[in-house]
Amino acid sequence: MNLTPYTPQQHVNDLYDIVGFISSGTYGRVYKAVSKRTAPAQAHKHPTTGRPIEAFAIKKFKPDKEGELQYTGISQSAIREMALCTELSHPALIHLVEIILEAKCIFMVFEYAEHDLLQIIHHHSLLNRTPIPASTLRSCLFQLISGLLYLHRNWVIHRDLKPANIMVTSSGAIKIGDLGLARMFYKPLHALFSGDKVVVTIWYRAPELLLGSRHYTPAIDLWAVGCIFAELMSLRPIFKGEEAKQDSKKAVPFQRNQMGKIAEILGLPKKQDWPLLTAMPEYQHLGTVGVYNQAVNRPVGLERWYRTTMGNNNYAASNSPPPSDDALDLLQKLLEYDPLKRLTAEQALEHPYFVGADGNDKVSWNCFEGLETKYPARKVTTEAQEIGTSSLPGTKRAGPSDDIGLYGKPGFKKAREG
């Protein structure tokens, strides 16, 4: 009998050198790493470019329920992200290299991206003090919607699009990341609303979600794209509301403040423009928005907001022409109240903003093409050079908290550009 030779389990610290800590969130922590595999035959290559991947982002999931004494399994978010990232592959999606399960600790290893859209926005608003060039803006949006079209054609809604979740490589490639909230919407086993009562970060949440819709579509992602588009132009969130938190009974409250921020610019939605508006569960609360926010009764209007934004942006100093009026038209069609009238990803890519009058105006897949601006690499905090493996999903953490260095000492934190 021929048996495959036994191969001992390889540990994450045997495969990767940890450069430092990138960020943390509800899911866990993310580290920058480089591979210890030095032989060319062992090098990881990107499936779409064929080029070797030089740096990696390792996402370490924290326990699903800290404080639980017994192992209860893997978090729903981790399962979704692993399942989807394993199956999906597109130039505008972050590439999953491998998954490592070690001592009941899950590590997802992704290609590393040097920037994200939030970092680029902050660079222009705080340091550079000039608008994002129109060509960069157009390329970013085109790549983002291309990746979104791929997701939607494969029956996946992202449900958490925001600048921080959209990575940018040093070669100017946009990469949609963080699929922890993403869901398949073709014949789902459970209604989309039943599993996750709250989806999408509040500033990018579509009006049908704010109004309590139990049934929603990929149109919620296109609303988020419209919000991101506006933020890339103005360098600040267009609808910056405050989120009302869930009460002790986990009831989802009406997000009056956020709805008001939208209505300050777009006005309140009207039944004649959105026929299904009255069917929304929170429709009865819509009338209270103007009571608490008088500005709702005198909306700015999206066109005026756009003209004011373009006027305030110092395009002359940046030696860059402003976006065309096609940008305004696209923005208006993305920020459409009625999800049935909102542009789909496919329709958005066919918009004159991308296609041009002659149909031959190509959009670059390098958003940095022709740019003089050099964006600083993302900050990486140098800590201990190993990832601890004591965090067990569904178990009580053994050992020090994440605030302690990985060797049991206070974390050595020296920020550097990575």
JSON list of C-alpha atoms in Angstrom, two decimals, residues 209-362:
[
{"chain": "A", "resi": 209, "resn": "LEU", "atom": "CA", "xyz": [-31.68, 49.96, 5.61]},
{"chain": "A", "resi": 210, "resn": "LEU", "atom": "CA", "xyz": [-32.17, 53.05, 7.76]},
{"chain": "A", "resi": 211, "resn": "LEU", "atom": "CA", "xyz": [-35.91, 52.65, 7.26]},
{"chain": "A", "resi": 212, "resn": "GLY", "atom": "CA", "xyz": [-35.80, 49.06, 8.47]},
{"chain": "A", "resi": 213, "resn": "SER", "atom": "CA", "xyz": [-36.21, 47.13, 5.23]},
{"chain": "A", "resi": 214, "resn": "ARG", "atom": "CA", "xyz": [-36.16, 43.36, 5.84]},
{"chain": "A", "resi": 215, "resn": "HIS", "atom": "CA", "xyz": [-35.50, 42.62, 2.19]},
{"chain": "A", "resi": 216, "resn": "TYR", "atom": "CA", "xyz": [-32.69, 44.40, 0.43]},
{"chain": "A", "resi": 217, "resn": "THR", "atom": "CA", "xyz": [-30.59, 43.95, -2.68]},
{"chain": "A", "resi": 218, "resn": "PRO", "atom": "CA", "xyz": [-27.09, 44.71, -4.04]},
{"chain": "A", "resi": 219, "resn": "ALA", "atom": "CA", "xyz": [-28.36, 48.29, -4.40]},
{"chain": "A", "resi": 220, "resn": "ILE", "atom": "CA", "xyz": [-27.18, 48.90, -0.82]},
{"chain": "A", "resi": 221, "resn": "ASP", "atom": "CA", "xyz": [-23.58, 48.48, -2.05]},
{"chain": "A", "resi": 222, "resn": "LEU", "atom": "CA", "xyz": [-24.13, 51.06, -4.80]},
{"chain": "A", "resi": 223, "resn": "TRP", "atom": "CA", "xyz": [-25.39, 53.61, -2.27]},
{"chain": "A", "resi": 224, "resn": "ALA", "atom": "CA", "xyz": [-22.19, 53.03, -0.30]},
{"chain": "A", "resi": 225, "resn": "VAL", "atom": "CA", "xyz": [-20.18, 53.56, -3.51]},
{"chain": "A", "resi": 226, "resn": "GLY", "atom": "CA", "xyz": [-21.98, 56.89, -3.99]},
{"chain": "A", "resi": 227, "resn": "CYS", "atom": "CA", "xyz": [-21.03, 57.93, -0.46]},
{"chain": "A", "resi": 228, "resn": "ILE", "atom": "CA", "xyz": [-17.41, 56.92, -1.07]},
{"chain": "A", "resi": 229, "resn": "PHE", "atom": "CA", "xyz": [-17.40, 58.80, -4.40]},
{"chain": "A", "resi": 230, "resn": "ALA", "atom": "CA", "xyz": [-18.62, 61.96, -2.67]},
{"chain": "A", "resi": 231, "resn": "GLU", "atom": "CA", "xyz": [-16.03, 61.53, 0.10]},
{"chain": "A", "resi": 232, "resn": "LEU", "atom": "CA", "xyz": [-13.20, 61.16, -2.42]},
{"chain": "A", "resi": 233, "resn": "MET", "atom": "CA", "xyz": [-14.31, 64.45, -4.00]},
{"chain": "A", "resi": 234, "resn": "SER", "atom": "CA", "xyz": [-14.91, 66.46, -0.82]},
{"chain": "A", "resi": 235, "resn": "LEU", "atom": "CA", "xyz": [-12.34, 64.70, 1.44]},
{"chain": "A", "resi": 236, "resn": "ARG", "atom": "CA", "xyz": [-14.96, 64.29, 4.17]},
{"chain": "A", "resi": 237, "resn": "PRO", "atom": "CA", "xyz": [-18.00, 62.01, 4.63]},
{"chain": "A", "resi": 238, "resn": "ILE", "atom": "CA", "xyz": [-21.03, 63.44, 2.87]},
{"chain": "A", "resi": 239, "resn": "PHE", "atom": "CA", "xyz": [-23.54, 62.05, 5.41]},
{"chain": "A", "resi": 240, "resn": "LYS", "atom": "CA", "xyz": [-21.74, 62.14, 8.75]},
{"chain": "A", "resi": 241, "resn": "GLY", "atom": "CA", "xyz": [-24.42, 61.18, 11.25]},
{"chain": "A", "resi": 242, "resn": "GLU", "atom": "CA", "xyz": [-24.36, 59.73, 14.75]},
{"chain": "A", "resi": 243, "resn": "GLU", "atom": "CA", "xyz": [-25.45, 56.15, 15.26]},
{"chain": "A", "resi": 244, "resn": "ALA", "atom": "CA", "xyz": [-28.17, 55.35, 17.78]},
{"chain": "A", "resi": 245, "resn": "LYS", "atom": "CA", "xyz": [-27.05, 52.25, 19.65]},
{"chain": "A", "resi": 246, "resn": "GLN", "atom": "CA", "xyz": [-29.14, 49.15, 20.22]},
{"chain": "A", "resi": 247, "resn": "ASP", "atom": "CA", "xyz": [-30.91, 48.91, 23.56]},
{"chain": "A", "resi": 248, "resn": "SER", "atom": "CA", "xyz": [-30.56, 46.10, 26.08]},
{"chain": "A", "resi": 249, "resn": "LYS", "atom": "CA", "xyz": [-33.20, 44.07, 24.21]},
{"chain": "A", "resi": 250, "resn": "LYS", "atom": "CA", "xyz": [-31.08, 44.25, 21.03]},
{"chain": "A", "resi": 251, "resn": "ALA", "atom": "CA", "xyz": [-33.83, 46.15, 19.24]},
{"chain": "A", "resi": 252, "resn": "VAL", "atom": "CA", "xyz": [-32.60, 48.12, 16.24]},
{"chain": "A", "resi": 253, "resn": "PRO", "atom": "CA", "xyz": [-33.52, 51.80, 16.76]},
{"chain": "A", "resi": 254, "resn": "PHE", "atom": "CA", "xyz": [-34.55, 54.18, 14.00]},
{"chain": "A", "resi": 255, "resn": "GLN", "atom": "CA", "xyz": [-31.45, 56.06, 12.89]},
{"chain": "A", "resi": 256, "resn": "ARG", "atom": "CA", "xyz": [-33.06, 59.50, 12.93]},
{"chain": "A", "resi": 257, "resn": "ASN", "atom": "CA", "xyz": [-29.81, 61.46, 13.03]},
{"chain": "A", "resi": 258, "resn": "GLN", "atom": "CA", "xyz": [-28.29, 59.67, 10.04]},
{"chain": "A", "resi": 259, "resn": "MET", "atom": "CA", "xyz": [-31.52, 59.96, 8.06]},
{"chain": "A", "resi": 260, "resn": "GLY", "atom": "CA", "xyz": [-31.48, 63.66, 8.85]},
{"chain": "A", "resi": 261, "resn": "LYS", "atom": "CA", "xyz": [-27.93, 64.09, 7.53]},
{"chain": "A", "resi": 262, "resn": "ILE", "atom": "CA", "xyz": [-29.00, 62.55, 4.23]},
{"chain": "A", "resi": 263, "resn": "ALA", "atom": "CA", "xyz": [-32.16, 64.68, 4.07]},
{"chain": "A", "resi": 264, "resn": "GLU", "atom": "CA", "xyz": [-30.17, 67.87, 4.76]},
{"chain": "A", "resi": 265, "resn": "ILE", "atom": "CA", "xyz": [-28.73, 67.45, 1.26]},
{"chain": "A", "resi": 266, "resn": "LEU", "atom": "CA", "xyz": [-31.23, 65.30, -0.65]},
{"chain": "A", "resi": 267, "resn": "GLY", "atom": "CA", "xyz": [-34.41, 66.33, 1.14]},
{"chain": "A", "resi": 268, "resn": "LEU", "atom": "CA", "xyz": [-36.78, 63.76, 2.62]},
{"chain": "A", "resi": 269, "resn": "PRO", "atom": "CA", "xyz": [-37.85, 60.95, 0.28]},
{"chain": "A", "resi": 270, "resn": "LYS", "atom": "CA", "xyz": [-41.28, 61.32, -1.33]},
{"chain": "A", "resi": 271, "resn": "LYS", "atom": "CA", "xyz": [-43.87, 58.66, -2.08]},
{"chain": "A", "resi": 272, "resn": "GLN", "atom": "CA", "xyz": [-44.20, 59.74, -5.70]},
{"chain": "A", "resi": 273, "resn": "ASP", "atom": "CA", "xyz": [-40.46, 59.19, -6.24]},
{"chain": "A", "resi": 274, "resn": "TRP", "atom": "CA", "xyz": [-40.21, 56.00, -4.18]},
{"chain": "A", "resi": 275, "resn": "PRO", "atom": "CA", "xyz": [-43.47, 54.00, -4.51]},
{"chain": "A", "resi": 276, "resn": "LEU", "atom": "CA", "xyz": [-42.50, 51.40, -1.88]},
{"chain": "A", "resi": 277, "resn": "LEU", "atom": "CA", "xyz": [-41.54, 54.03, 0.69]},
{"chain": "A", "resi": 278, "resn": "THR", "atom": "CA", "xyz": [-44.73, 53.61, 2.73]},
{"chain": "A", "resi": 279, "resn": "ALA", "atom": "CA", "xyz": [-44.03, 49.88, 3.06]},
{"chain": "A", "resi": 280, "resn": "MET", "atom": "CA", "xyz": [-40.81, 50.52, 4.98]},
{"chain": "A", "resi": 281, "resn": "PRO", "atom": "CA", "xyz": [-41.12, 49.42, 8.66]},
{"chain": "A", "resi": 282, "resn": "GLU", "atom": "CA", "xyz": [-39.79, 52.75, 9.96]},
{"chain": "A", "resi": 283, "resn": "TYR", "atom": "CA", "xyz": [-41.84, 54.92, 7.60]},
{"chain": "A", "resi": 284, "resn": "GLN", "atom": "CA", "xyz": [-43.97, 56.29, 10.44]},
{"chain": "A", "resi": 285, "resn": "HIS", "atom": "CA", "xyz": [-40.82, 57.78, 12.02]},
{"chain": "A", "resi": 286, "resn": "LEU", "atom": "CA", "xyz": [-39.77, 59.61, 8.87]},
{"chain": "A", "resi": 287, "resn": "GLY", "atom": "CA", "xyz": [-41.95, 62.60, 9.69]},
{"chain": "A", "resi": 288, "resn": "THR", "atom": "CA", "xyz": [-40.08, 63.17, 12.95]},
{"chain": "A", "resi": 289, "resn": "VAL", "atom": "CA", "xyz": [-36.76, 63.78, 11.17]},
{"chain": "A", "resi": 290, "resn": "GLY", "atom": "CA", "xyz": [-37.67, 67.37, 10.27]},
{"chain": "A", "resi": 291, "resn": "VAL", "atom": "CA", "xyz": [-38.88, 68.04, 13.81]},
{"chain": "A", "resi": 292, "resn": "TYR", "atom": "CA", "xyz": [-35.47, 67.25, 15.30]},
{"chain": "A", "resi": 293, "resn": "ASN", "atom": "CA", "xyz": [-33.47, 68.71, 12.39]},
{"chain": "A", "resi": 294, "resn": "GLN", "atom": "CA", "xyz": [-34.82, 71.94, 10.92]},
{"chain": "A", "resi": 295, "resn": "ALA", "atom": "CA", "xyz": [-32.20, 71.91, 8.14]},
{"chain": "A", "resi": 296, "resn": "VAL", "atom": "CA", "xyz": [-34.10, 69.00, 6.59]},
{"chain": "A", "resi": 297, "resn": "ASN", "atom": "CA", "xyz": [-36.87, 71.43, 5.65]},
{"chain": "A", "resi": 298, "resn": "ARG", "atom": "CA", "xyz": [-34.41, 73.48, 3.56]},
{"chain": "A", "resi": 299, "resn": "PRO", "atom": "CA", "xyz": [-32.28, 70.85, 1.82]},
{"chain": "A", "resi": 300, "resn": "VAL", "atom": "CA", "xyz": [-29.10, 71.97, 0.11]},
{"chain": "A", "resi": 301, "resn": "GLY", "atom": "CA", "xyz": [-29.60, 69.78, -2.94]},
{"chain": "A", "resi": 302, "resn": "LEU", "atom": "CA", "xyz": [-26.96, 67.45, -4.32]},
{"chain": "A", "resi": 303, "resn": "GLU", "atom": "CA", "xyz": [-26.09, 69.69, -7.27]},
{"chain": "A", "resi": 304, "resn": "ARG", "atom": "CA", "xyz": [-25.45, 72.68, -5.00]},
{"chain": "A", "resi": 305, "resn": "TRP", "atom": "CA", "xyz": [-23.40, 70.48, -2.67]},
{"chain": "A", "resi": 306, "resn": "TYR", "atom": "CA", "xyz": [-21.34, 69.35, -5.67]},
{"chain": "A", "resi": 307, "resn": "ARG", "atom": "CA", "xyz": [-20.81, 72.88, -7.03]},
{"chain": "A", "resi": 308, "resn": "THR", "atom": "CA", "xyz": [-19.80, 74.13, -3.58]},
{"chain": "A", "resi": 309, "resn": "THR", "atom": "CA", "xyz": [-17.39, 71.22, -3.15]},
{"chain": "A", "resi": 310, "resn": "MET", "atom": "CA", "xyz": [-15.80, 71.82, -6.54]},
{"chain": "A", "resi": 311, "resn": "GLY", "atom": "CA", "xyz": [-15.52, 75.53, -5.74]},
{"chain": "A", "resi": 312, "resn": "ASN", "atom": "CA", "xyz": [-13.87, 74.91, -2.39]},
{"chain": "A", "resi": 313, "resn": "ASN", "atom": "CA", "xyz": [-11.38, 72.41, -3.80]},
{"chain": "A", "resi": 314, "resn": "ASN", "atom": "CA", "xyz": [-8.19, 74.12, -4.90]},
{"chain": "A", "resi": 315, "resn": "TYR", "atom": "CA", "xyz": [-7.79, 72.39, -8.25]},
{"chain": "A", "resi": 316, "resn": "ALA", "atom": "CA", "xyz": [-5.74, 75.28, -9.65]},
{"chain": "A", "resi": 317, "resn": "ALA", "atom": "CA", "xyz": [-3.04, 74.77, -7.02]},
{"chain": "A", "resi": 318, "resn": "SER", "atom": "CA", "xyz": [-2.97, 71.03, -7.67]},
{"chain": "A", "resi": 319, "resn": "ASN", "atom": "CA", "xyz": [-2.51, 71.47, -11.45]},
{"chain": "A", "resi": 320, "resn": "SER", "atom": "CA", "xyz": [-5.41, 69.09, -11.94]},
{"chain": "A", "resi": 321, "resn": "PRO", "atom": "CA", "xyz": [-8.70, 69.76, -13.74]},
{"chain": "A", "resi": 322, "resn": "PRO", "atom": "CA", "xyz": [-11.87, 69.17, -11.69]},
{"chain": "A", "resi": 323, "resn": "PRO", "atom": "CA", "xyz": [-14.15, 66.20, -12.43]},
{"chain": "A", "resi": 324, "resn": "SER", "atom": "CA", "xyz": [-16.57, 66.69, -15.31]},
{"chain": "A", "resi": 325, "resn": "ASP", "atom": "CA", "xyz": [-20.29, 67.26, -14.89]},
{"chain": "A", "resi": 326, "resn": "ASP", "atom": "CA", "xyz": [-20.67, 63.57, -15.72]},
{"chain": "A", "resi": 327, "resn": "ALA", "atom": "CA", "xyz": [-19.36, 62.98, -12.20]},
{"chain": "A", "resi": 328, "resn": "LEU", "atom": "CA", "xyz": [-22.33, 64.86, -10.76]},
{"chain": "A", "resi": 329, "resn": "ASP", "atom": "CA", "xyz": [-24.78, 62.87, -12.89]},
{"chain": "A", "resi": 330, "resn": "LEU", "atom": "CA", "xyz": [-23.23, 59.58, -11.78]},
{"chain": "A", "resi": 331, "resn": "LEU", "atom": "CA", "xyz": [-23.31, 60.68, -8.14]},
{"chain": "A", "resi": 332, "resn": "GLN", "atom": "CA", "xyz": [-26.99, 61.60, -8.40]},
{"chain": "A", "resi": 333, "resn": "LYS", "atom": "CA", "xyz": [-27.84, 58.20, -9.87]},
{"chain": "A", "resi": 334, "resn": "LEU", "atom": "CA", "xyz": [-25.89, 56.35, -7.17]},
{"chain": "A", "resi": 335, "resn": "LEU", "atom": "CA", "xyz": [-27.47, 58.37, -4.35]},
{"chain": "A", "resi": 336, "resn": "GLU", "atom": "CA", "xyz": [-30.99, 57.63, -5.55]},
{"chain": "A", "resi": 337, "resn": "TYR", "atom": "CA", "xyz": [-33.46, 57.03, -2.71]},
{"chain": "A", "resi": 338, "resn": "ASP", "atom": "CA", "xyz": [-35.42, 54.30, -4.49]},
{"chain": "A", "resi": 339, "resn": "PRO", "atom": "CA", "xyz": [-33.17, 51.19, -4.70]},
{"chain": "A", "resi": 340, "resn": "LEU", "atom": "CA", "xyz": [-35.08, 50.03, -7.79]},
{"chain": "A", "resi": 341, "resn": "LYS", "atom": "CA", "xyz": [-34.04, 53.23, -9.61]},
{"chain": "A", "resi": 342, "resn": "ARG", "atom": "CA", "xyz": [-30.48, 53.30, -8.28]},
{"chain": "A", "resi": 343, "resn": "LEU", "atom": "CA", "xyz": [-27.82, 52.35, -10.82]},
{"chain": "A", "resi": 344, "resn": "THR", "atom": "CA", "xyz": [-26.57, 48.78, -10.81]},
{"chain": "A", "resi": 345, "resn": "ALA", "atom": "CA", "xyz": [-22.82, 48.13, -10.95]},
{"chain": "A", "resi": 346, "resn": "GLU", "atom": "CA", "xyz": [-23.13, 47.18, -14.62]},
{"chain": "A", "resi": 347, "resn": "GLN", "atom": "CA", "xyz": [-25.05, 50.36, -15.46]},
{"chain": "A", "resi": 348, "resn": "ALA", "atom": "CA", "xyz": [-22.56, 52.48, -13.51]},
{"chain": "A", "resi": 349, "resn": "LEU", "atom": "CA", "xyz": [-19.62, 51.16, -15.55]},
{"chain": "A", "resi": 350, "resn": "GLU", "atom": "CA", "xyz": [-21.45, 52.15, -18.74]},
{"chain": "A", "resi": 351, "resn": "HIS", "atom": "CA", "xyz": [-21.99, 55.71, -17.51]},
{"chain": "A", "resi": 352, "resn": "PRO", "atom": "CA", "xyz": [-20.47, 58.56, -19.60]},
{"chain": "A", "resi": 353, "resn": "TYR", "atom": "CA", "xyz": [-18.21, 59.42, -16.65]},
{"chain": "A", "resi": 354, "resn": "PHE", "atom": "CA", "xyz": [-16.24, 56.27, -17.52]},
{"chain": "A", "resi": 355, "resn": "VAL", "atom": "CA", "xyz": [-17.09, 55.66, -21.16]},
{"chain": "A", "resi": 356, "resn": "GLY", "atom": "CA", "xyz": [-16.73, 59.18, -22.55]},
{"chain": "A", "resi": 357, "resn": "ALA", "atom": "CA", "xyz": [-18.62, 60.78, -25.41]},
{"chain": "A", "resi": 358, "resn": "ASP", "atom": "CA", "xyz": [-16.86, 58.72, -28.11]},
{"chain": "A", "resi": 359, "resn": "GLY", "atom": "CA", "xyz": [-16.96, 55.46, -26.18]},
{"chain": "A", "resi": 360, "resn": "ASN", "atom": "CA", "xyz": [-13.17, 55.10, -26.39]},
{"chain": "A", "resi": 361, "resn": "ASP", "atom": "CA", "xyz": [-12.08, 56.96, -23.26]},
{"chain": "A", "resi": 362, "resn": "LYS", "atom": "CA", "xyz": [-10.18, 54.21, -21.46]}
]
